[in-house]
XYZ file of C-alpha atoms in Angstrom:
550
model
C 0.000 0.000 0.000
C 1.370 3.575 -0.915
C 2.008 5.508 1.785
C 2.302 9.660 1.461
C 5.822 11.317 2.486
C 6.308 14.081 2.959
C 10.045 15.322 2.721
C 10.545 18.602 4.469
C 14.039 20.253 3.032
C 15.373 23.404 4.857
C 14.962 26.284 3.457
C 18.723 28.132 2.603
C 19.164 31.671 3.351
C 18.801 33.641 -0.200
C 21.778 35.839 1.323
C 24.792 34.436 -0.243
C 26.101 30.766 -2.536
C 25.612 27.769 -0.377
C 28.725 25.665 -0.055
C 28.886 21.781 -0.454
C 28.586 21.598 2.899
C 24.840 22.956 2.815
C 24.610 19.757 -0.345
C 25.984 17.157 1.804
C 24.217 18.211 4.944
C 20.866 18.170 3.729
C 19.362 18.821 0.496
C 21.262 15.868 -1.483
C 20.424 13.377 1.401
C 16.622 14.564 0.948
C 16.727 14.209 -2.932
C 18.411 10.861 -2.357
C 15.622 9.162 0.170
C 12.623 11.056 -1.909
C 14.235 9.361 -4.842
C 14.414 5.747 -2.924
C 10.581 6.483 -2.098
C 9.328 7.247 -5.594
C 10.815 4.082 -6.494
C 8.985 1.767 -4.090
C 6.076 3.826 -5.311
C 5.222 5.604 -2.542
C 3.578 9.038 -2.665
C 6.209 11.569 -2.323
C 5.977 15.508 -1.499
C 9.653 17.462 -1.611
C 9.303 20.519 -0.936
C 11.598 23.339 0.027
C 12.336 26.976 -1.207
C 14.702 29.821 -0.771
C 13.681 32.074 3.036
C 14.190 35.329 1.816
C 12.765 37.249 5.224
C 16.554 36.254 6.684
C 18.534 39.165 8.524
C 21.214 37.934 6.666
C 19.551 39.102 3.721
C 19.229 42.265 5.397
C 22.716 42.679 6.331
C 23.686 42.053 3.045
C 21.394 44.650 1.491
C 22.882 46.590 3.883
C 26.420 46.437 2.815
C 25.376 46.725 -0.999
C 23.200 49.431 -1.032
C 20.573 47.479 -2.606
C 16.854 46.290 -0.933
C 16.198 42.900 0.412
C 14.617 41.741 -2.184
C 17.289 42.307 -4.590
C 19.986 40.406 -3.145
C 17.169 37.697 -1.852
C 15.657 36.917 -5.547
C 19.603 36.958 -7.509
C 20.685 33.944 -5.049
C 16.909 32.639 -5.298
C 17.538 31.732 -8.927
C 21.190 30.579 -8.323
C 19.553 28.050 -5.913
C 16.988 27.032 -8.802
C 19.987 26.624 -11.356
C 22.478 24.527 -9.690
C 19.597 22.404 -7.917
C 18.610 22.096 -12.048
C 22.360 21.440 -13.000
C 22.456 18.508 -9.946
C 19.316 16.711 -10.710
C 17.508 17.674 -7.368
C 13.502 15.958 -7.700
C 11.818 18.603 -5.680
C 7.856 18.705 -6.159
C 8.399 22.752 -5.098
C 10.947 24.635 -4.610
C 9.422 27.906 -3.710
C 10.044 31.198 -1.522
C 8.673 32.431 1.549
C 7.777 35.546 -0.312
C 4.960 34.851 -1.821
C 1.367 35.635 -1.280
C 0.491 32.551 -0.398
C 3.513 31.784 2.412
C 1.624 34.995 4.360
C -1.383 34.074 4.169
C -0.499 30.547 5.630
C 1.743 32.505 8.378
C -1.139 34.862 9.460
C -3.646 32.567 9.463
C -1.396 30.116 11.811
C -0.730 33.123 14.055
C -4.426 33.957 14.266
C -5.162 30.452 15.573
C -2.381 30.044 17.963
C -3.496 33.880 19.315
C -7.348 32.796 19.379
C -6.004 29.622 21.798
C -4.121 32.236 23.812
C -0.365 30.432 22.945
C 0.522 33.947 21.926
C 0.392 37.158 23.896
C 2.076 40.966 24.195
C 5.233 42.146 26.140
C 7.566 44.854 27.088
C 11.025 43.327 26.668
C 14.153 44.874 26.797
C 15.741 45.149 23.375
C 19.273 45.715 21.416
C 19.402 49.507 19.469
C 21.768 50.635 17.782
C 22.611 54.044 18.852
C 24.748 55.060 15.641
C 21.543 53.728 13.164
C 19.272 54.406 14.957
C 17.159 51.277 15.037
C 16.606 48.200 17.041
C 18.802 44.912 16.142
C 17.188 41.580 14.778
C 19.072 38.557 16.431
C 21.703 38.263 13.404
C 22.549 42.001 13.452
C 24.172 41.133 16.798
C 27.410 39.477 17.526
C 29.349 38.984 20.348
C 30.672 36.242 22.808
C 28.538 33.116 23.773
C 28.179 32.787 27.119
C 28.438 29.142 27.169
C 31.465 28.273 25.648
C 33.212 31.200 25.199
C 33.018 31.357 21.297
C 33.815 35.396 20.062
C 31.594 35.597 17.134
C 28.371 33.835 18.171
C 25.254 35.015 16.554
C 22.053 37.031 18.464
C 20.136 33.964 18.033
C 22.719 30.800 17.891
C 26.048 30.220 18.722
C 27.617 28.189 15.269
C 30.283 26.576 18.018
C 28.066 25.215 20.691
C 24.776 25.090 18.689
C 22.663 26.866 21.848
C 20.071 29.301 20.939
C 20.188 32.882 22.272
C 19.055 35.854 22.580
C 21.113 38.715 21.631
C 20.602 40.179 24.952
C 22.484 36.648 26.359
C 26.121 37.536 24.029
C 28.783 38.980 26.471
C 30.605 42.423 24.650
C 27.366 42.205 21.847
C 28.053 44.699 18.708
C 26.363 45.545 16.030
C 27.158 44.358 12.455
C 25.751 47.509 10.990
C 27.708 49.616 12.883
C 30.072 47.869 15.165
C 28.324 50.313 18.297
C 27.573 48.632 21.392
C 24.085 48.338 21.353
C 21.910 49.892 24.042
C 18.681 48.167 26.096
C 15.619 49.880 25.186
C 12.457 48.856 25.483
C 9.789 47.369 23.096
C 6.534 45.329 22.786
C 6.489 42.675 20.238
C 4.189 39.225 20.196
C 5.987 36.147 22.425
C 4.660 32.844 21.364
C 4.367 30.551 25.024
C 6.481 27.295 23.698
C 6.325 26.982 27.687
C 2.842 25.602 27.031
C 4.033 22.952 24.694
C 7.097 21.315 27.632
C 4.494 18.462 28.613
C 3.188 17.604 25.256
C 6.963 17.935 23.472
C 8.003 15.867 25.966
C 5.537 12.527 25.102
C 6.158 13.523 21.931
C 9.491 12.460 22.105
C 8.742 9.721 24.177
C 8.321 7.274 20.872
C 11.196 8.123 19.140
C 13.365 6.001 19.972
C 14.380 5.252 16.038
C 15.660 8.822 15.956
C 19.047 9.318 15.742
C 20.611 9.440 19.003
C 22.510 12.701 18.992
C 18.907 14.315 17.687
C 17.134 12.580 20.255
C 19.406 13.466 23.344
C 19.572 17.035 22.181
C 15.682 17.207 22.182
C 15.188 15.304 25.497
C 17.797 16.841 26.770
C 16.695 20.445 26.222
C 13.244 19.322 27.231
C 14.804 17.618 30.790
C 16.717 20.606 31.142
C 16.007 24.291 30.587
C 12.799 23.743 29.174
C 11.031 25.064 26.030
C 10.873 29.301 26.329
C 8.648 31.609 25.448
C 10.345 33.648 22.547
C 9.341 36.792 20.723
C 7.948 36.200 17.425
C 8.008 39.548 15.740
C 10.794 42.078 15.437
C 11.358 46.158 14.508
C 11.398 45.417 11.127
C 10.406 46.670 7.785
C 10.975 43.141 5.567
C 9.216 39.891 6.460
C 5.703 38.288 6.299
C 3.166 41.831 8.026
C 1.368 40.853 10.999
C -2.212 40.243 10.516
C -3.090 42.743 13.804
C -2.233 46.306 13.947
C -1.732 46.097 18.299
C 1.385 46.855 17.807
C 2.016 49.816 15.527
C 3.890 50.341 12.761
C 7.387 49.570 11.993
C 6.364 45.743 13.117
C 7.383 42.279 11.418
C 6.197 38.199 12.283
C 10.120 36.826 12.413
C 12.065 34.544 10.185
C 13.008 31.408 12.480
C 8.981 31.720 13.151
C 7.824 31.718 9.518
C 10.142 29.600 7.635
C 9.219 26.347 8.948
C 6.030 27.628 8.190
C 6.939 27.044 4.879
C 6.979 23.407 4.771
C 2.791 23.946 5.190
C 2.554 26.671 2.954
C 4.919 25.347 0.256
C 2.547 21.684 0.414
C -0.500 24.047 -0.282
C 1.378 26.313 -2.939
C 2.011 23.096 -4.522
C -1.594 21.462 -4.521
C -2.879 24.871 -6.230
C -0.533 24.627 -8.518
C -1.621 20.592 -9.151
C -5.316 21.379 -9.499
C -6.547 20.156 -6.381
C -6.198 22.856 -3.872
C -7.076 19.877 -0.554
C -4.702 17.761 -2.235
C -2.326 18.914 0.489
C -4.341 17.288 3.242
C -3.178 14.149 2.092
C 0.039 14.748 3.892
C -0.594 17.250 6.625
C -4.319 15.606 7.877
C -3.332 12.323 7.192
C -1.902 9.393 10.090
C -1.025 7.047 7.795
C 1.555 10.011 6.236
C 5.209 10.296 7.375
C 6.996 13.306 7.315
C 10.854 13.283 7.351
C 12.794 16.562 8.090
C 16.255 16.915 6.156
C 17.988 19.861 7.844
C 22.117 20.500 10.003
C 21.982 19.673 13.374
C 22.331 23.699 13.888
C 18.162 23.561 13.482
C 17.464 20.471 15.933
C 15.605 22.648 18.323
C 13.630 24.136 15.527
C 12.661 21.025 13.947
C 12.582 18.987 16.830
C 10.313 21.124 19.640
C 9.951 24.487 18.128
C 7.862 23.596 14.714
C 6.122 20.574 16.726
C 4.816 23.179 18.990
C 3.898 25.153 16.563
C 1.512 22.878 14.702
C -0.102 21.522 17.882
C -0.767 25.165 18.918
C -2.806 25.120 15.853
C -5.932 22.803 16.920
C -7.845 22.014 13.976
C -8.005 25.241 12.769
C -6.763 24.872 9.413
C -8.895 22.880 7.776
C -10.762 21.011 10.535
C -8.226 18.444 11.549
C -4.661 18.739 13.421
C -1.672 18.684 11.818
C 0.502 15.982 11.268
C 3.906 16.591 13.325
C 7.319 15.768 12.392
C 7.603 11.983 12.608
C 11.483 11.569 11.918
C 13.839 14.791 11.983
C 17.342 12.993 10.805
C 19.542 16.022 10.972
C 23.018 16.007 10.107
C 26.141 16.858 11.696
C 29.138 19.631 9.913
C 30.479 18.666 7.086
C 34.137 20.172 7.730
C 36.863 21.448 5.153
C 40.460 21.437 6.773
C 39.106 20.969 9.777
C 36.904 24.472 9.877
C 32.951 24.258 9.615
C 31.887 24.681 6.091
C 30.381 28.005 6.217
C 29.077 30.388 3.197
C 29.449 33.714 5.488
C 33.124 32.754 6.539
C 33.817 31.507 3.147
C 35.116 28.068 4.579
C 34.814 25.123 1.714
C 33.913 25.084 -1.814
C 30.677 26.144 -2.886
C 28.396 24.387 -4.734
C 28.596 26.277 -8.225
C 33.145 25.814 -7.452
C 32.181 22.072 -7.296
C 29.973 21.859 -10.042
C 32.815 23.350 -11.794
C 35.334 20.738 -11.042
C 33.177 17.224 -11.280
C 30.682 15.561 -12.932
C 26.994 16.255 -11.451
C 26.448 12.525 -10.861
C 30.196 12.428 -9.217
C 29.753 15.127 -7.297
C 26.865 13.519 -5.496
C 28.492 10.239 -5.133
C 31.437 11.777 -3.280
C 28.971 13.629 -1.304
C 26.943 10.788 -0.633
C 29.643 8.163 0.777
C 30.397 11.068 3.416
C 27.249 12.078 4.740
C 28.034 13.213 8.367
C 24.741 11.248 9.728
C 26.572 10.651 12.718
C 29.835 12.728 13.258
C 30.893 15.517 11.415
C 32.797 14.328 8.331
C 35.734 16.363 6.644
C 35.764 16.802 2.981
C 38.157 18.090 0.354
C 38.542 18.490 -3.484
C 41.240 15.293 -2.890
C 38.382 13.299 -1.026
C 36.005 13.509 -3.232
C 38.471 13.038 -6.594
C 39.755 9.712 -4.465
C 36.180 9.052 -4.143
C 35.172 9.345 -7.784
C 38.402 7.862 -9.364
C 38.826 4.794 -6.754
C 35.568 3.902 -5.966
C 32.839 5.248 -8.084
C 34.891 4.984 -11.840
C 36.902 2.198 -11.144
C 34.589 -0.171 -9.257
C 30.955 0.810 -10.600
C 31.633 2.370 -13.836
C 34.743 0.284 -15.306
C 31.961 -2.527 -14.340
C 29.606 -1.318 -16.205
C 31.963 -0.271 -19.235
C 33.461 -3.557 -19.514
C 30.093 -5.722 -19.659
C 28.589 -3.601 -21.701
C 31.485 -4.084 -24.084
C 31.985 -7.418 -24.013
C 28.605 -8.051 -24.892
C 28.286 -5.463 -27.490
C 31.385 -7.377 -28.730
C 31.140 -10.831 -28.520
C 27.186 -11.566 -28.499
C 26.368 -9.770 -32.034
C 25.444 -6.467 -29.642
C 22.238 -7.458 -28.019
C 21.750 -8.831 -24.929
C 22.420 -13.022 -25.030
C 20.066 -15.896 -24.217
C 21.183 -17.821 -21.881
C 22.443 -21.410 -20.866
C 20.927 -22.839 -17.623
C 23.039 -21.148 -14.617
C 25.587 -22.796 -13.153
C 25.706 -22.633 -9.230
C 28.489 -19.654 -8.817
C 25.986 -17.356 -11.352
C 23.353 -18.118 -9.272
C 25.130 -17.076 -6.359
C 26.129 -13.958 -7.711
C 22.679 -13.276 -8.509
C 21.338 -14.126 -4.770
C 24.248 -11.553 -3.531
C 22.817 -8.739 -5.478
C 19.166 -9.656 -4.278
C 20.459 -9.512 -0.713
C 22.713 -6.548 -0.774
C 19.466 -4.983 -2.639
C 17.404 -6.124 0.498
C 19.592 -4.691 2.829
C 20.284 -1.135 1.175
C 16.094 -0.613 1.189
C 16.624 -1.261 4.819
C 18.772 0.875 5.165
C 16.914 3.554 3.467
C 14.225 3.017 5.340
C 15.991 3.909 8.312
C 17.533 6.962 6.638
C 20.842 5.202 6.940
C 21.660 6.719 3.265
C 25.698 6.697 3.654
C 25.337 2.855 4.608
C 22.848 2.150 2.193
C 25.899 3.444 -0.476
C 28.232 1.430 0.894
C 25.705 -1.766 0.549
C 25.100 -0.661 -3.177
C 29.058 -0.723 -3.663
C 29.821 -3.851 -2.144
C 27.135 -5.673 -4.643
C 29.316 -4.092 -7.409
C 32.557 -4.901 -6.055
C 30.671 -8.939 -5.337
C 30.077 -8.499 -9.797
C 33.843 -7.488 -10.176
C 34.847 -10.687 -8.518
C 32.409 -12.809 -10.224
C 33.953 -11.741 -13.590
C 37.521 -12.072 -12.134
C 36.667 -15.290 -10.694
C 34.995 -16.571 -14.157
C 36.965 -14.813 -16.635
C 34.361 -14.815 -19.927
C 36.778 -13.046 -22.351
C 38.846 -16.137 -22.341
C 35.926 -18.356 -23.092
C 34.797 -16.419 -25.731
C 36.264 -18.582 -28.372
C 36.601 -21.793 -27.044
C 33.352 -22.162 -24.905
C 31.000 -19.186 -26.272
C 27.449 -20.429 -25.011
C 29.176 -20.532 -21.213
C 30.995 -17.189 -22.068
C 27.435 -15.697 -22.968
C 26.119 -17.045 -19.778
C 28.436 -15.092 -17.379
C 27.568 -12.025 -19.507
C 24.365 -12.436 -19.078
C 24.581 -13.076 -15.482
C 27.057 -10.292 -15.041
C 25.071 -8.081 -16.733
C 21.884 -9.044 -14.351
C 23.835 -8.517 -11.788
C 24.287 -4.169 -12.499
C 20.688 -4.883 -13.476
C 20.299 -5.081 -9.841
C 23.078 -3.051 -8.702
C 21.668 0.134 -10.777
C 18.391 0.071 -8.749
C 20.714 0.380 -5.303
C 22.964 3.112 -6.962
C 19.723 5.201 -8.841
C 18.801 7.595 -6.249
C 22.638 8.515 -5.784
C 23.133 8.536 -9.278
C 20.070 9.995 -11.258
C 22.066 10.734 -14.292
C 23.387 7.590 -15.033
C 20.636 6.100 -13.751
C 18.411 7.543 -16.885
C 21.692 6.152 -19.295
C 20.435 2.887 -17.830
C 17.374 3.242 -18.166
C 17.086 4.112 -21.667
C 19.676 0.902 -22.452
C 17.941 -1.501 -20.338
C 14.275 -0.009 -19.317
C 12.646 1.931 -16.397
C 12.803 -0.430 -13.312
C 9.433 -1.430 -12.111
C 10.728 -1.181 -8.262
C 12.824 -2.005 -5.477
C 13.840 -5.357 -7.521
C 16.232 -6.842 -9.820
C 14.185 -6.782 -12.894
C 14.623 -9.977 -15.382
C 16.281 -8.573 -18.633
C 15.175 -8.862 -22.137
C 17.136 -10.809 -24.436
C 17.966 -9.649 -27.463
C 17.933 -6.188 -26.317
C 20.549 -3.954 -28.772
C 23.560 -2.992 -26.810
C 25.680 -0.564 -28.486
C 29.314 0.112 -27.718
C 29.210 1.961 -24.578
C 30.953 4.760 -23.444
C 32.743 5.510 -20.324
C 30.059 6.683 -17.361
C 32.604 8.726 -15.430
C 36.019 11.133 -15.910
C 38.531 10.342 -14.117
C 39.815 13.057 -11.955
C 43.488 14.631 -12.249
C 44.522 15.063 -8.493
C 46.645 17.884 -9.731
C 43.632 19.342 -11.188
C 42.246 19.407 -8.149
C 44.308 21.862 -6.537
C 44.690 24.395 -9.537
């Protein structure tokens, strides 16, 4: 039976390039398990889009002279072009400026106010003196208080991963002016996540499949400080406009509050755009759905307890039914570069447009792929991922595939070879690749991706044995009909293998495909003899080390 996913992607600032570490950390991990899901034929929803009501944004306008939207829409369609240029599935990819994003933001913050999770209050705010205005979180930097880092952010600290406030930063100054900011006071809209400690805390209770350093963070923070009210709205003049005036002009709902937002509004954009404009209630008012939440483990709390609060606060006030809440949220640790924190503001790592540059689209994600940091951070480099591509992906999956292809295109008149009855060390080959398949799905179904790689590259390197072991090229002449055979069972064998490797490897994949037909599944499908094959040619380029580093 199909079963609707949903796979939430986070949305990327529209302030600057993303770097691979932003690929690798979560939107090629999504494309690669909404891929695996398609292909069991479940119902899939992948949706993301660029949050362009980011201070950073801001900051950057700022600095160029330009407005918000400007600099928000140019990286906007940079997103679009390299997500084109790397095959990414999405269903939407969207922005959070659009009409309807507000209207799904307003009409959440009207229910949670009717329910009384929201109220007014006087809090003390940062202003800078020298501008003239109050500071937004990330117009504030200073020194965490927990662990000492200098340049923690107004709402995060990038070392420790705690949220803040920028009234928490020791020696705060403002990245407008570099002032000291003053305390002045100011009423904005607090949403009570206070309310939400007893309910976020059984709704961890069942998540024991969660990855452990996602699940101790969240039960952790729940054990410990608590959830905390937090203001929701800020002194600013860009971002989704309140749908009450109580507060005056001047007045803004915040970013971290309305992007996850977006993973509602973007499933409704999308059913508008389908036709059906309910068709998004198959996912959000659905218990049979399951909604998996790609995003760095800098945006546990927000994933984990924030946005589940957030839709329970709701009720069933958007379309008479509750919404469904996160079931799996399998964040990702760093990837590093040279032992720094990839990071597009600090320029630390190659972006993604540097590595497009350099590598293949479907080697690109491949290298990416075999060192997802699902469980400790995992350094990269242009050398890793050329050592990846050259020593692993070329020589073990694609020199397979190359040399089959050309043997039979060679030898068996160029069309795939009837058989002789299998003798017992095909057949085993063949039960290896059904296996290994078994095991990746599991694997994917635990959102094991990097292992379910791995599982997909040891049934290639079980066909390279199998042909090293059987040798067909030098039965060719003297036995052809057994020669055939191992061809035939060597080629079943990537018939199998290709399945494993396709959501990694979309490109190839389609190659595939259009040589040996769409698979119908999650299975090795039975090939068709007599099938043309034409001389192939090589999958993959081999990477120059010394290329690398120019």
């Amino acid at each position: 039976m199909s079963t609707p996913i949903l796979v939430a992607v986070a949305w990327p600032y529209a302030s600057g390039s993303r770097h691979l570490g932003h690929l690798g950390g979560a939107y090629l991990p999504a494309d690669v398990f909404a891929r695996y899901q398609r292909l069991i034929g479940n119902e899939v929803l992948m949706v993301s889009g660029s949050d362009i009501h980011g201070t950073p944004i801001t900051v950057r306008a700022e600095d160029e002279g330009v407005e918000p939207i400007d600099v928000a829409m140019r990286y906007h369609h940079e997103f679009v072009a390299q997500w084109d240029a790397l095959g990414m599935s999405w269903d939407l990819f969207t922005t959070t400026g659009t009409k309807n994003h507000s209207e799904v933001t307003q009409a959440m913050f009207l229910a949670q106010l009717e329910r009384g999770h929201i109220d007014k209050r006087m809090s003390e705010q940062l202003f800078d003196p020298e501008r003239e205005r109050f500071l937004p979180d990330r117009f504030v930097e200073g020194t965490c208080p927990h662990c000492g880092y200098e340049d923690a952010r107004g709402d995060q600290c990038d070392n420790c991963t705690k949220t803040l406030d920028p009234t928490d930063l020791i020696d705060p100054r403002s990245k407008l002016s570099g002032a000291t900011p003053e305390l002045r006071k100011t009423e904005h809209f607090y949403f009570r996540y206070s309310d939400f400690n007893d309910q976020m805390r059984d709704y961890l209770a069942d998540k024991d499949r969660w990855r452990s350093h996602v699940l101790n963070f969240s039960r952790g923070w729940i054990e410990g400080e608590g959830l905390q009210d937090r203001a929701i709205t800020r002194d600013l003049t860009w971002g989704v406009e309140l749908p009450v005036g109580d507060l005056g002009p001047g007045k803004r709902i915040y970013v971290w509050y309305d992007a996850v937002i977006g993973y509602l509004s973007a499933s409704q954009e999308w059913a508008e755009k389908s036709g059906d404009d309910d068709r998004w209630k198959h996912w959000w008012h659905n218990d049979e759905a399951r909604h998996v939440y790609f995003i760095g483990k800098d945006n546990i709390p927000f994933h984990a307890l924030f946005w589940p609060a957030q839709l329970a606060a709701v009720g069933d006030a958007l379309g008479g039914e509750a919404l469904h809440l996160p079931d799996e949220v399998p964040a990702n640790q760093y990837v590093t570069f040279k032992g720094g924190k990839a990071s597009a503001s600090r320029g630390v790592g190659l972006t993604i447009a540097e590595g497009l540059d350099r590598f293949q689209p479907d080697a690109l994600r491949y290298a990416l792929a075999a060192n997802f940091p699902e469980q400790n951070d995992t350094e990269i480099s242009e050398e890793e991922i050329a050592r990846r591509i050259n020593e692993e992906l070329a020589a073990s999956w694609g020199n397979l595939v190359n040399r089959v292809l050309s043997m039979i295109h060679k030898t068996c008149d160029g069309a795939i070879p009837e058989p002789q009855k299998l003798a017992e060390v095909d057949r085993e080959l063949l039960a290896k690749i059904d296996a290994f398949l078994a095991t990746a799905g599991e694997q994917f179904e635990r959102v094991e991706l990097r292992a379910a790689l791995r599982t997909a590259m040891d049934a290639a390197q079980a066909a390279n044995q199998y042909l090293s072991a059987t040798e067909p090229w030098k039965l060719a002449k003297s036995e052809p009909d057994r020669a055939k055979t191992m061809l035939f069972t060597a080629l079943s064998a990537i018939n199998g293998i290709r399945v494993a490797l396709a959501p990694y490897l979309p490109f190839s994949a389609a190659d595939l495909d259009a040589l040996l037909g769409e698979p119908t599944g999650w299975v090795r499908d039975e090939l068709v003899v007599g099938t043309s094959i034409p001389k192939p040619t090589p999958m993959y380029h081999k990477i120059e080390l010394e290329s690398a580093d120019d």
